[in-house]
PDB file of C-alpha atoms in Angstrom:
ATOM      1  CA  UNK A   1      -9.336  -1.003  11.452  1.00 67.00           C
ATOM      2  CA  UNK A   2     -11.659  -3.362  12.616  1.00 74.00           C
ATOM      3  CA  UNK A   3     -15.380  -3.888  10.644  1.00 84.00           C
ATOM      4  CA  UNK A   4     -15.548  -1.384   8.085  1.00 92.00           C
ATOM      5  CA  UNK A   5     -13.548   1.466   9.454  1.00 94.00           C
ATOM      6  CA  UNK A   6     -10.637   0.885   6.791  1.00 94.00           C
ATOM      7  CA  UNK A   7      -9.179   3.507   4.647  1.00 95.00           C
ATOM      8  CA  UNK A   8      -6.274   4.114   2.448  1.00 95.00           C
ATOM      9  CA  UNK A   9      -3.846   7.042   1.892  1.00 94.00           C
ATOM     10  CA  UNK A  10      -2.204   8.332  -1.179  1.00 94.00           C
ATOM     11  CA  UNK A  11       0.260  11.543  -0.506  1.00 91.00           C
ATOM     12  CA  UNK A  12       1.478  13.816  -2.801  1.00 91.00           C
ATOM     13  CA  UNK A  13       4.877  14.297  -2.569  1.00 88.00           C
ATOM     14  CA  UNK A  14       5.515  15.707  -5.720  1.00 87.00           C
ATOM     15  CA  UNK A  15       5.393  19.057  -5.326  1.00 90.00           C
ATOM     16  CA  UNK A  16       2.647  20.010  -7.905  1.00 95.00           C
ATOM     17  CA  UNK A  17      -0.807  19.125  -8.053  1.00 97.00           C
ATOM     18  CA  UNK A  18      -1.147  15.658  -9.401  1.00 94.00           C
ATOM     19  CA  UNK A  19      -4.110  13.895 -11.593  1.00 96.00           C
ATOM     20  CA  UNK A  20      -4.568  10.437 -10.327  1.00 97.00           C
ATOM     21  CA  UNK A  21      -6.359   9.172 -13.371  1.00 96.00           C
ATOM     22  CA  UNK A  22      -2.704   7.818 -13.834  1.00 94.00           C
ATOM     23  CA  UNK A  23      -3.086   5.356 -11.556  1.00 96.00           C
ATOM     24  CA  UNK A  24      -4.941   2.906  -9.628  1.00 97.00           C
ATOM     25  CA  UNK A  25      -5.767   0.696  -6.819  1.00 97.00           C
ATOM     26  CA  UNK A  26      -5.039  -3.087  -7.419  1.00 97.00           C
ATOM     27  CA  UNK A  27      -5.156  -5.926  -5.270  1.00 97.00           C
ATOM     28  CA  UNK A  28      -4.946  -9.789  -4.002  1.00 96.00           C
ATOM     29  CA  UNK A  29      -7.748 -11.139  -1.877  1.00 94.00           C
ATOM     30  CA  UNK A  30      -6.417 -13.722   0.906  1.00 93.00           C
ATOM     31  CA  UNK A  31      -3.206 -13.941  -1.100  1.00 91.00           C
ATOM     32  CA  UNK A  32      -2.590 -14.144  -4.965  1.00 95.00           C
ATOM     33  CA  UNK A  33      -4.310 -16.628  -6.755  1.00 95.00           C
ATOM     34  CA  UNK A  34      -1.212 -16.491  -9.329  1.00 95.00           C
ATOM     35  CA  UNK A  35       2.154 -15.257  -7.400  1.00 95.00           C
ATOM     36  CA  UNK A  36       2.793 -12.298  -8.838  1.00 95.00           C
ATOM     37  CA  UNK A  37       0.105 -10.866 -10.203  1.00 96.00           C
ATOM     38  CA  UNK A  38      -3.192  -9.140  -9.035  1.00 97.00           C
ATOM     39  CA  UNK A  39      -6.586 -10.854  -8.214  1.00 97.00           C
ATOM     40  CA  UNK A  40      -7.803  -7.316  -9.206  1.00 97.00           C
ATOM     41  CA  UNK A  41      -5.986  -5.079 -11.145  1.00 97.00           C
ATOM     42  CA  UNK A  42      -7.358  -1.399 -11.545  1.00 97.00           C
ATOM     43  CA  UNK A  43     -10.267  -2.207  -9.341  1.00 93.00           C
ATOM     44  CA  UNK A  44      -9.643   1.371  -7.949  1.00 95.00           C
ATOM     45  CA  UNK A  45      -9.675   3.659 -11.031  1.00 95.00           C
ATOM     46  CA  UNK A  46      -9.485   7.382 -10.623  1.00 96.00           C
ATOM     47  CA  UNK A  47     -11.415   9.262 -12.795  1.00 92.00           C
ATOM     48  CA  UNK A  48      -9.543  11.658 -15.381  1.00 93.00           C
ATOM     49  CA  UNK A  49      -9.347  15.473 -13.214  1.00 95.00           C
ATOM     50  CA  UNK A  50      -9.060  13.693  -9.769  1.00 96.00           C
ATOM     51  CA  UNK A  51      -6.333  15.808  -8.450  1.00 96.00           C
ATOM     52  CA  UNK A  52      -4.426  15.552  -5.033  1.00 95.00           C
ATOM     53  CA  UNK A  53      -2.820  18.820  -4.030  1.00 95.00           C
ATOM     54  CA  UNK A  54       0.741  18.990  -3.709  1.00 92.00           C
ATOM     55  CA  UNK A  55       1.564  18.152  -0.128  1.00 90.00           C
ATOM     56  CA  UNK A  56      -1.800  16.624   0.421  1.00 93.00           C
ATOM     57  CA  UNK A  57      -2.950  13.233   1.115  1.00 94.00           C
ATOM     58  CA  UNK A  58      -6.095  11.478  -1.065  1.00 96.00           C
ATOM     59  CA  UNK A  59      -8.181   8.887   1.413  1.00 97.00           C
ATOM     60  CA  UNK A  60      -9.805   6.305  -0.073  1.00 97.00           C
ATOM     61  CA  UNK A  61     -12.363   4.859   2.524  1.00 96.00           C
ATOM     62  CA  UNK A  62     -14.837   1.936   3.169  1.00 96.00           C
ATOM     63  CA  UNK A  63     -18.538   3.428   2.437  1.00 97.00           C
ATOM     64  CA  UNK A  64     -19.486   2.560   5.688  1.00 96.00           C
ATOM     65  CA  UNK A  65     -16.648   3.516   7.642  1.00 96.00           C
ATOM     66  CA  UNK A  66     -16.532   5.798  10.888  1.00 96.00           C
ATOM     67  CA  UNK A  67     -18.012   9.662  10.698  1.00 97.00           C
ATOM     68  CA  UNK A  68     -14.601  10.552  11.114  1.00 96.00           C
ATOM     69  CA  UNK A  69     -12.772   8.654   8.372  1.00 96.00           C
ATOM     70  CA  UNK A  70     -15.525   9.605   5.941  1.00 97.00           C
ATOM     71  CA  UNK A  71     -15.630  13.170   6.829  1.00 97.00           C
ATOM     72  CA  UNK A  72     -11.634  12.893   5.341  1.00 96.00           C
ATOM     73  CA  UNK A  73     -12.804  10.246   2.219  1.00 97.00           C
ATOM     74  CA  UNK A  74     -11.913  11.698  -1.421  1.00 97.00           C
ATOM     75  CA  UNK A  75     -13.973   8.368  -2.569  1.00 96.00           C
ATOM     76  CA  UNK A  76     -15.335   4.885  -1.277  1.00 97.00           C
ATOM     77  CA  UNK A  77     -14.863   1.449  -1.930  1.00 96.00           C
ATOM     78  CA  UNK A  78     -16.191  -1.316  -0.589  1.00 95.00           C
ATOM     79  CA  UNK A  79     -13.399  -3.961  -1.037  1.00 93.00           C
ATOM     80  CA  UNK A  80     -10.928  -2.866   1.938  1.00 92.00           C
ATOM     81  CA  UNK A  81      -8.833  -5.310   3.000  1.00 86.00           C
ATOM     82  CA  UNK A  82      -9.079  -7.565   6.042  1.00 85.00           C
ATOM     83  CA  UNK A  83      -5.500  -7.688   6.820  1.00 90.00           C
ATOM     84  CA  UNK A  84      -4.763 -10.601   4.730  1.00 93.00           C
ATOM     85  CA  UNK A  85      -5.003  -8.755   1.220  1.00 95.00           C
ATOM     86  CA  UNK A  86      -2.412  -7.175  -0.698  1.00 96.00           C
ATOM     87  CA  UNK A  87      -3.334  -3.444  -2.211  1.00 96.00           C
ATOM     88  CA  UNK A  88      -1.213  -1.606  -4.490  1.00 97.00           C
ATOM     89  CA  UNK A  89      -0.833   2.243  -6.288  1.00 97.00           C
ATOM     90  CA  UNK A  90      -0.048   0.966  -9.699  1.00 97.00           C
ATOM     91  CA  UNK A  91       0.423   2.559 -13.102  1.00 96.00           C
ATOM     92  CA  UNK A  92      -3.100   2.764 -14.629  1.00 94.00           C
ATOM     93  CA  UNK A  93      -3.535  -0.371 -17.080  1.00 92.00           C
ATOM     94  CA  UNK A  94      -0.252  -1.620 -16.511  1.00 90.00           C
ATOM     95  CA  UNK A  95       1.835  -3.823 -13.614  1.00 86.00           C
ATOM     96  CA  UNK A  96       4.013  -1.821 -12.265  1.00 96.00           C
ATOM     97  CA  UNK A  97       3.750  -0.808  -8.417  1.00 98.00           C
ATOM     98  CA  UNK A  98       4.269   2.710  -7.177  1.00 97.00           C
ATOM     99  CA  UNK A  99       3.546   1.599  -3.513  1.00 97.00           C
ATOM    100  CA  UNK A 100       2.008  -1.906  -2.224  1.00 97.00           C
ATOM    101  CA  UNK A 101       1.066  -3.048   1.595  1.00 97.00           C
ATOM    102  CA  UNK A 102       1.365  -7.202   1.412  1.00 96.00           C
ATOM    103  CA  UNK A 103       3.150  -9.589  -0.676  1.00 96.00           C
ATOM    104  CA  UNK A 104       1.668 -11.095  -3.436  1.00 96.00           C
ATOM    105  CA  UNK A 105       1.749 -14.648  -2.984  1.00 95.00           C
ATOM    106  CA  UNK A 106       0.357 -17.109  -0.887  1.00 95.00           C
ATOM    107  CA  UNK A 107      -2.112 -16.030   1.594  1.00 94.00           C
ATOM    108  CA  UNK A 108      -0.201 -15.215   5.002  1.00 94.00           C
ATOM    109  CA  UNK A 109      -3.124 -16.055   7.062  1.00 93.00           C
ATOM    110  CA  UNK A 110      -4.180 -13.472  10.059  1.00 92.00           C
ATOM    111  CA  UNK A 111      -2.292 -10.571   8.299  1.00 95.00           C
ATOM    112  CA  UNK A 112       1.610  -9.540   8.105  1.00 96.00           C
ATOM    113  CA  UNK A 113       4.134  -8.899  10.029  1.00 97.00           C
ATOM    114  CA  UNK A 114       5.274  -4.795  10.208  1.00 98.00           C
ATOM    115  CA  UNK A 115       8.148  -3.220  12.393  1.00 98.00           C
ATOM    116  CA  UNK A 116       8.319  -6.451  14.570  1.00 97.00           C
ATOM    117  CA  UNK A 117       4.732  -6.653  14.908  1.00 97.00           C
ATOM    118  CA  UNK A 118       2.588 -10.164  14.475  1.00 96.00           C
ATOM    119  CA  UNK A 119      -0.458  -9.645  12.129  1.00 95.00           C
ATOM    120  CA  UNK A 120      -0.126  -6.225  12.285  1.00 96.00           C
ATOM    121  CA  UNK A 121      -2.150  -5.546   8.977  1.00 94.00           C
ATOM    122  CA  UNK A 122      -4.812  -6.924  10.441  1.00 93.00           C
ATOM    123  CA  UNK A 123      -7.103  -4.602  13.220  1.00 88.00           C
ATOM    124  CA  UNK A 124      -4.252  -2.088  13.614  1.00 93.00           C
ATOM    125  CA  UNK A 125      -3.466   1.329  11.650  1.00 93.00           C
ATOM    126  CA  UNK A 126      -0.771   1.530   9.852  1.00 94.00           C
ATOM    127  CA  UNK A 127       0.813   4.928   9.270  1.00 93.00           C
ATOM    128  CA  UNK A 128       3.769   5.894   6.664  1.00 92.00           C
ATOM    129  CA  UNK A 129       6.707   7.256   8.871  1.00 91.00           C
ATOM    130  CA  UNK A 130       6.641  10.787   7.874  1.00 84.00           C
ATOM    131  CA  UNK A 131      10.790  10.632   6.490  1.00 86.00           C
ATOM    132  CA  UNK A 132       9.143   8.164   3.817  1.00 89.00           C
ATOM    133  CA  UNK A 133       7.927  10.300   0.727  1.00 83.00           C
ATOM    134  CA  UNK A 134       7.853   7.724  -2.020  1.00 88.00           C
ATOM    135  CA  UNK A 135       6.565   4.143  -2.572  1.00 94.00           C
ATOM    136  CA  UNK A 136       8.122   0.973  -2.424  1.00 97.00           C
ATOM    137  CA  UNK A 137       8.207  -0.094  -5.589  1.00 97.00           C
ATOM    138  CA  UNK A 138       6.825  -3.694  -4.348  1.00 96.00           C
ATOM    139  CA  UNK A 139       9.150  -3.929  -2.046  1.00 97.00           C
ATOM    140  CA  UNK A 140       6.959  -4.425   0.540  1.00 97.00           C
ATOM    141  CA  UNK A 141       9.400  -6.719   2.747  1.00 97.00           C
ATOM    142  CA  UNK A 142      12.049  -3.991   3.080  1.00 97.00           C
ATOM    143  CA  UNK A 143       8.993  -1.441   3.558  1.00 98.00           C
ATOM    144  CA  UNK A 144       7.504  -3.397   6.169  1.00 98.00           C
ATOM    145  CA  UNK A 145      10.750  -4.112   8.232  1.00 98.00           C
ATOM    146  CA  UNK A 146      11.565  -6.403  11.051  1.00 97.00           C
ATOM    147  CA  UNK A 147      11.206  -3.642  14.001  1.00 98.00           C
ATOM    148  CA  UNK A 148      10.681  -0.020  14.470  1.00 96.00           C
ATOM    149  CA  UNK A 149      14.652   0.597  13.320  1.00 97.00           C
ATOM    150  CA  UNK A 150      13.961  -0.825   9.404  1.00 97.00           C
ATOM    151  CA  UNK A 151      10.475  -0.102   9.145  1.00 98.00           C
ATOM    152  CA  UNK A 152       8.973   2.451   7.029  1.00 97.00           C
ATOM    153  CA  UNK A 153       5.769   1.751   8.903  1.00 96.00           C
ATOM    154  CA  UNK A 154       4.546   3.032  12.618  1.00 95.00           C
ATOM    155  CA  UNK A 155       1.777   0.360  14.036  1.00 96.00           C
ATOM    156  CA  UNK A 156      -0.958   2.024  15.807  1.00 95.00           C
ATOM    157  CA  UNK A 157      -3.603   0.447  17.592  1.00 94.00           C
ATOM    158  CA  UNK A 158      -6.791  -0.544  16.006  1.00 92.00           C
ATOM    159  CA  UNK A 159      -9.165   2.513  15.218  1.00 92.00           C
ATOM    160  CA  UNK A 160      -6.274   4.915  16.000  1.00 92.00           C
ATOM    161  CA  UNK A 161      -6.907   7.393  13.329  1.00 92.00           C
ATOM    162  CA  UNK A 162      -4.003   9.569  14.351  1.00 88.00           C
ATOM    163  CA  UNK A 163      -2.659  11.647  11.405  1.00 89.00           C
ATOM    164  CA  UNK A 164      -6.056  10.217   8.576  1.00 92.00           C
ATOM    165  CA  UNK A 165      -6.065  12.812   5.867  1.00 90.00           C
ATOM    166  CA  UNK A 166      -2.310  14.471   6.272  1.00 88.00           C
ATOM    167  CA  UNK A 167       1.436  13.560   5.888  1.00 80.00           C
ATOM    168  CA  UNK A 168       3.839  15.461   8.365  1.00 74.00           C
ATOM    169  CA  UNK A 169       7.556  15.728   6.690  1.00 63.00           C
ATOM    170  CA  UNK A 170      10.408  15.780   8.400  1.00 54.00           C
TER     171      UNK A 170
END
């Protein structure tokens, strides 16, 4: 979304509630300054008893964001990307990636590329295609496709909400 209306989903496909003190939120600003590894790891921590329901989807929002995003926030942070920042679900003090949007290496410049669409991390929505119920593993090239056919990943347009705060299986 465009100024601070940003937001990011976690879903709980699991089947069980699940504690998300297991994880956090790392990321690259305007690409990695070492390929490979995070400008900011854990700079999203969840605090121990921060449980998603099974089925349910966690929102992480900007603290200034739209009524309507915040009304669906489980917690804020500031630090949202632009378009041009990679953001990860990673194992809690460690490296590896449960689920990343962006590449981390160079900076891409406007934002990158999903289901045939220019830029389209930057001022667009992105929303999980509701057949996908489990990250990427840092695969984010495979996730992010070359059209609609191979991508994991529906573009909406900018402040298109449709969908914030659920995940509709298939």
């Amino acid at each position: 979304g465009s100024s601070n209306n940003k937001y990011l989903e976690i879903y709980n496909n699991t089947g069980a509630d699940y504690d998300l003190s297991a994880l956090s939120i790392s990321s690259c600003s305007n690409g990695c300054d070492e390929t490979g590894e995070f400008d900011y790891p854990d700079n999203v921590i969840f605090e121990a008893g921060t449980v998603v329901a099974a089925g349910d989807v966690f929102v992480v929002a900007h603290p200034s964001a739209d009524a309507a995003i915040l009304a669906e926030a489980d917690q804020t942070f500031s630090y949202l990307s632009n378009g041009d920042d990679a953001f990860a679900i990673t194992i809690a003090g460690a490296t590896y990636i449960v689920d990343i949007i962006g590449e981390m290496g160079d900076d891409p410049g406007s934002g990158w590329s999903v289901a045939g669409v220019d830029n389209a991390t930057a001022n667009h929505t992105l929303q999980r295609n509701s057949d996908v119920t489990f990250g990427n593993e840092g695969d984010w090239a495979s996730s992010a496709g070359t059209s609609t056919e191979d991508s994991e990943w529906t573009v909406l347009e900018n402040e298109d909400w449709t969908g914030l705060g659920s995940h509709a299986v298939v």
